[in-house]
Amino acid sequence: MYGMEQINTATGFANAKFGSSKGQGAKGFDEPEIRILELSKYVIKFELLNTDLSVANSLRRIIIAEVPTMAIDLVEVKENTSALHDEFIAHRLGLIPLQSFNVDQFNLSDQCACSSMCAQCSVQFKLHAVCSDRDQMEVNTRHIQPLSDAPIIPVQYVNDKGIEEDPILIMKLSKNQQLDMNLVARKGNGKIHAKWSPVATCQMRKEPIVEIDQDKINRDLDIEKRKEFVALCPREVFAFNDYRNAVEIENSDKCIQCIECLRFAQANNLERAVKIAEREDKFVFTVESTGVLTPEDIVSRALQILMRKLYELGTQMKKYGVNAD
Amino acid sequence: MSSTRKSQVQSSKVASEQIKTQKDIDMESDEDRNDENRNDNQQQSRPKLSIQRQDGDNTNATYSFLNEDHTLGNLLRNVIIKNNQVEFCAYSVPHPSEPIMNVRLQVAPSCGDTKKVLKHGLKRIAKMSDVLTEKFQNALDKYENRMSD
Ligand code: SF4
Ligand SMILES: [Zn+2]
């Protein structure tokens, strides 16, 4: 059994860390805010405000590992006379991003009613390439031919100007080598294997707070030292105002909490003049899609997955005879 | 005659063994379990959520979640611990390759039942994710309006 002391520690910790636990609605948990900072074809940046680290982290984890997509999962090798061995090519094929806007049409293969595979849980492709008339040939995603009319195809990247980029290179063949494979794409998520993760990066950071006591710094440091102070920050958070000969904060958002400025202040007996911290209730997300889904779609799917998860657990709780009150 | 060589390669080897150990689950009769299998085409032998606790003591329990991990565990713990009737709440993932997450919950005798507290925690997260979904849609609309202006 747990001793009384331990229980008290736990409660004490809870109170200390999460502020007043008076009532059930600790501030800022039920009223989160979202603000979108940037949205492009492959990247979304947004702020999540008035919320807890655990919420932001759950969202991040779901985006990376629980948003389902399609990826090549089974490769049948009929002919491979290339320099690369079968598994090596199969692994490369698995990592090719496939457009997954219609992923909801499909079942996870272990939950499908069929015995091995069917049109509801898999998409078939053919990869056939022969190098006969050249010394060398590139095999790329354009060689992957769908065998059904399911709209799952390798992602075609477009650059900022809307021009199509080169297809993804899979491998090279030299003269008289050939490749003949059947590919099967299946639905999955990043928990099973990273190839199903819809994002290249999903990072989350707390917003930095940088405060300086301008009066003190500009009074106690000579001009050379002030310039030194501005220059030591690796992220150019501070600026030197030539009219006032004073240090100013230019862009506190760039700060990476390296505390170089704090150390400088301490060395010059100005401990109190510089303050570096992070906001505990604001998170800046950068989600970069691999192209399988649009970035805004990834985030809203992630939120829906969280909702569905809780709905399922809610029905499970009902089975235990707990009513919704 | 083409001498084709056939080999099948799975491009990821997935450990899809299911954990079949059925720990003691109270409050669930056999009929319930059959019912669940009929509704679920997943046919897991283990329910998504099971309770381990001592008979007649409702103030503490360990809840076992199937197919959950830190994503839900940490979130749930942080919500539940804000309830001041809770004396102890922590979660653990016993082993990273087992799809299981446990939540240990102890509440004050005046509160009565851990199930209520857990239910309340789940409901609060559900409400919050509801709000988040809506807020995200609004933010998107707002952003698109701002861009088209
Ligand atoms: S902590 Fe580092 S990055 Fe941040 S303001 Fe100071 S010197 Fe610049
Ligand atoms: Zn099927």
PDB file of C-alpha atoms and ligand atoms in Angstrom, chain A residues 210 232-238 254-262 274 276, ligand 1:
ATOM      1  CA  VAL A 210      13.176  37.804 -23.079  1.00  0.00           C
ATOM      2  CA  LEU A 232      26.910  37.761 -28.296  1.00  0.00           C
ATOM      3  CA  CYS A 233      23.386  36.549 -28.875  1.00  0.00           C
ATOM      4  CA  PRO A 234      23.563  33.875 -31.571  1.00  0.00           C
ATOM      5  CA  ARG A 235      19.990  34.549 -32.668  1.00  0.00           C
ATOM      6  CA  GLU A 236      20.127  38.347 -32.978  1.00  0.00           C
ATOM      7  CA  VAL A 237      17.477  38.854 -30.377  1.00  0.00           C
ATOM      8  CA  PHE A 238      18.938  42.230 -29.391  1.00  0.00           C
ATOM      9  CA  LYS A 254      14.046  33.921 -32.060  1.00  0.00           C
ATOM     10  CA  CYS A 255      15.599  33.169 -28.667  1.00  0.00           C
ATOM     11  CA  ILE A 256      16.752  29.573 -28.191  1.00  0.00           C
ATOM     12  CA  GLN A 257      17.334  29.836 -24.417  1.00  0.00           C
ATOM     13  CA  CYS A 258      21.073  29.414 -24.748  1.00  0.00           C
ATOM     14  CA  ILE A 259      21.523  31.780 -21.766  1.00  0.00           C
ATOM     15  CA  GLU A 260      24.624  33.402 -23.267  1.00  0.00           C
ATOM     16  CA  CYS A 261      23.131  36.802 -22.443  1.00  0.00           C
ATOM     17  CA  LEU A 262      22.460  35.751 -18.848  1.00  0.00           C
ATOM     18  CA  VAL A 274      18.264  40.065 -17.984  1.00  0.00           C
ATOM     19  CA  ILE A 276      15.048  34.526 -19.969  1.00  0.00           C
TER      20      ILE A 276
HETATM   21  S1  SF4 C   1      19.222  33.178 -24.301  1.00  0.00           S
HETATM   22 FE1  SF4 C   1      20.614  33.102 -26.050  1.00  0.00          FE
HETATM   23  S2  SF4 C   1      19.246  33.286 -27.821  1.00  0.00           S
HETATM   24 FE2  SF4 C   1      18.082  33.943 -26.056  1.00  0.00          FE
HETATM   25  S3  SF4 C   1      18.349  36.144 -25.978  1.00  0.00           S
HETATM   26 FE3  SF4 C   1      19.915  35.281 -24.662  1.00  0.00          FE
HETATM   27  S4  SF4 C   1      21.686  35.048 -25.951  1.00  0.00           S
HETATM   28 FE4  SF4 C   1      19.961  35.362 -27.326  1.00  0.00          FE
END
